[in-house]
mmCIF file of C-alpha atoms in Angstrom:
data_model
loop_
_atom_site.group_PDB
_atom_site.id
_atom_site.type_symbol
_atom_site.label_atom_id
_atom_site.label_comp_id
_atom_site.label_asym_id
_atom_site.label_seq_id
_atom_site.Cartn_x
_atom_site.Cartn_y
_atom_site.Cartn_z
ATOM 1 C CA UNK E 1 -7.692 -2.391 3.771
ATOM 2 C CA UNK E 2 -5.845 -2.219 7.069
ATOM 3 C CA UNK E 3 -3.204 0.223 8.293
ATOM 4 C CA UNK E 4 -0.711 -0.914 10.923
ATOM 5 C CA UNK E 5 1.044 1.883 12.820
ATOM 6 C CA UNK E 6 4.348 1.306 14.585
ATOM 7 C CA UNK E 7 5.617 4.626 15.934
ATOM 8 C CA UNK E 8 5.912 6.872 12.859
ATOM 9 C CA UNK E 9 5.809 4.063 10.270
ATOM 10 C CA UNK E 10 2.485 3.045 8.724
ATOM 11 C CA UNK E 11 2.129 -0.120 6.695
ATOM 12 C CA UNK E 12 -0.842 -0.958 4.488
ATOM 13 C CA UNK E 13 -2.292 -4.444 4.068
ATOM 14 C CA UNK E 14 -5.144 -5.440 1.788
ATOM 15 C CA UNK E 15 -7.118 -8.570 1.050
ATOM 16 C CA UNK E 16 -9.649 -8.888 -1.749
ATOM 17 C CA UNK E 17 -11.894 -11.951 -1.929
ATOM 18 C CA UNK E 18 -10.857 -14.133 -4.864
ATOM 19 C CA UNK E 19 -14.277 -13.754 -6.497
ATOM 20 C CA UNK E 20 -13.757 -9.962 -6.716
ATOM 21 C CA UNK E 21 -10.153 -9.870 -7.934
ATOM 22 C CA UNK E 22 -9.329 -8.452 -11.349
ATOM 23 C CA UNK E 23 -12.169 -5.900 -11.250
ATOM 24 C CA UNK E 24 -10.161 -2.846 -10.139
ATOM 25 C CA UNK E 25 -11.445 -2.873 -6.566
ATOM 26 C CA UNK E 26 -7.943 -3.270 -5.124
ATOM 27 C CA UNK E 27 -6.498 -0.253 -6.908
ATOM 28 C CA UNK E 28 -9.465 1.952 -6.038
ATOM 29 C CA UNK E 29 -9.533 0.789 -2.408
ATOM 30 C CA UNK E 30 -5.803 1.308 -1.910
ATOM 31 C CA UNK E 31 -5.757 4.753 -3.534
ATOM 32 C CA UNK E 32 -8.853 6.064 -1.744
ATOM 33 C CA UNK E 33 -7.966 4.700 1.685
ATOM 34 C CA UNK E 34 -4.308 5.819 1.461
ATOM 35 C CA UNK E 35 -5.287 9.376 0.506
ATOM 36 C CA UNK E 36 -7.940 9.487 3.234
ATOM 37 C CA UNK E 37 -5.569 8.104 5.873
ATOM 38 C CA UNK E 38 -2.855 10.683 5.140
ATOM 39 C CA UNK E 39 -5.337 13.565 5.045
ATOM 40 C CA UNK E 40 -6.763 12.519 8.421
ATOM 41 C CA UNK E 41 -3.329 11.885 9.981
ATOM 42 C CA UNK E 42 -1.338 14.979 9.070
ATOM 43 C CA UNK E 43 1.728 13.940 11.077
ATOM 44 C CA UNK E 44 2.174 10.828 8.938
ATOM 45 C CA UNK E 45 3.999 11.627 5.701
ATOM 46 C CA UNK E 46 3.999 8.254 3.955
ATOM 47 C CA UNK E 47 2.533 4.763 3.911
ATOM 48 C CA UNK E 48 4.672 1.698 3.239
ATOM 49 C CA UNK E 49 3.714 -1.500 1.411
ATOM 50 C CA UNK E 50 5.817 -4.678 1.494
ATOM 51 C CA UNK E 51 5.092 -7.020 -1.418
ATOM 52 C CA UNK E 52 6.629 -10.384 -2.229
ATOM 53 C CA UNK E 53 8.852 -10.024 -5.289
ATOM 54 C CA UNK E 54 7.065 -12.797 -7.172
ATOM 55 C CA UNK E 55 3.664 -11.122 -6.695
ATOM 56 C CA UNK E 56 3.796 -8.973 -9.842
ATOM 57 C CA UNK E 57 0.008 -8.417 -9.873
ATOM 58 C CA UNK E 58 0.117 -6.776 -6.436
ATOM 59 C CA UNK E 59 3.055 -4.604 -7.505
ATOM 60 C CA UNK E 60 0.978 -3.445 -10.497
ATOM 61 C CA UNK E 61 -2.063 -2.746 -8.308
ATOM 62 C CA UNK E 62 -0.029 -0.642 -5.859
ATOM 63 C CA UNK E 63 1.722 1.159 -8.721
ATOM 64 C CA UNK E 64 -1.633 2.005 -10.300
ATOM 65 C CA UNK E 65 -2.805 3.300 -6.904
ATOM 66 C CA UNK E 66 0.088 5.780 -6.801
ATOM 67 C CA UNK E 67 2.715 3.855 -4.822
ATOM 68 C CA UNK E 68 6.375 4.091 -5.858
ATOM 69 C CA UNK E 69 9.024 1.412 -5.420
ATOM 70 C CA UNK E 70 11.904 2.635 -3.268
ATOM 71 C CA UNK E 71 13.776 -0.516 -2.243
ATOM 72 C CA UNK E 72 14.032 -4.204 -3.062
ATOM 73 C CA UNK E 73 15.782 -7.157 -1.484
ATOM 74 C CA UNK E 74 15.812 -10.850 -2.398
ATOM 75 C CA UNK E 75 12.174 -11.500 -1.615
ATOM 76 C CA UNK E 76 10.414 -8.175 -0.885
ATOM 77 C CA UNK E 77 9.633 -5.053 -2.913
ATOM 78 C CA UNK E 78 9.109 -1.966 -0.747
ATOM 79 C CA UNK E 79 6.739 0.699 -2.027
ATOM 80 C CA UNK E 80 5.605 4.003 -0.536
ATOM 81 C CA UNK E 81 2.728 6.419 -0.946
ATOM 82 C CA UNK E 82 3.013 10.144 -0.273
ATOM 83 C CA UNK E 83 0.630 13.023 -0.884
#
């Protein structure tokens, strides 16, 4: 899990090795690290995820980790996490 900060916007990125996908590690990692990041960075109010529209599995993983969809365009679904 990686967080990229650009001014007051934080974006999350995650990569799970293919041999460990489908075991719930993504959901747990995203939820834990997002909560920890916001608790340690009180000035940041939300974390953004950009997911390709066709990547339904990633949308499900982020949803299960507590992210909410707030915008969509032709190719990207935008999700956010807030405490």
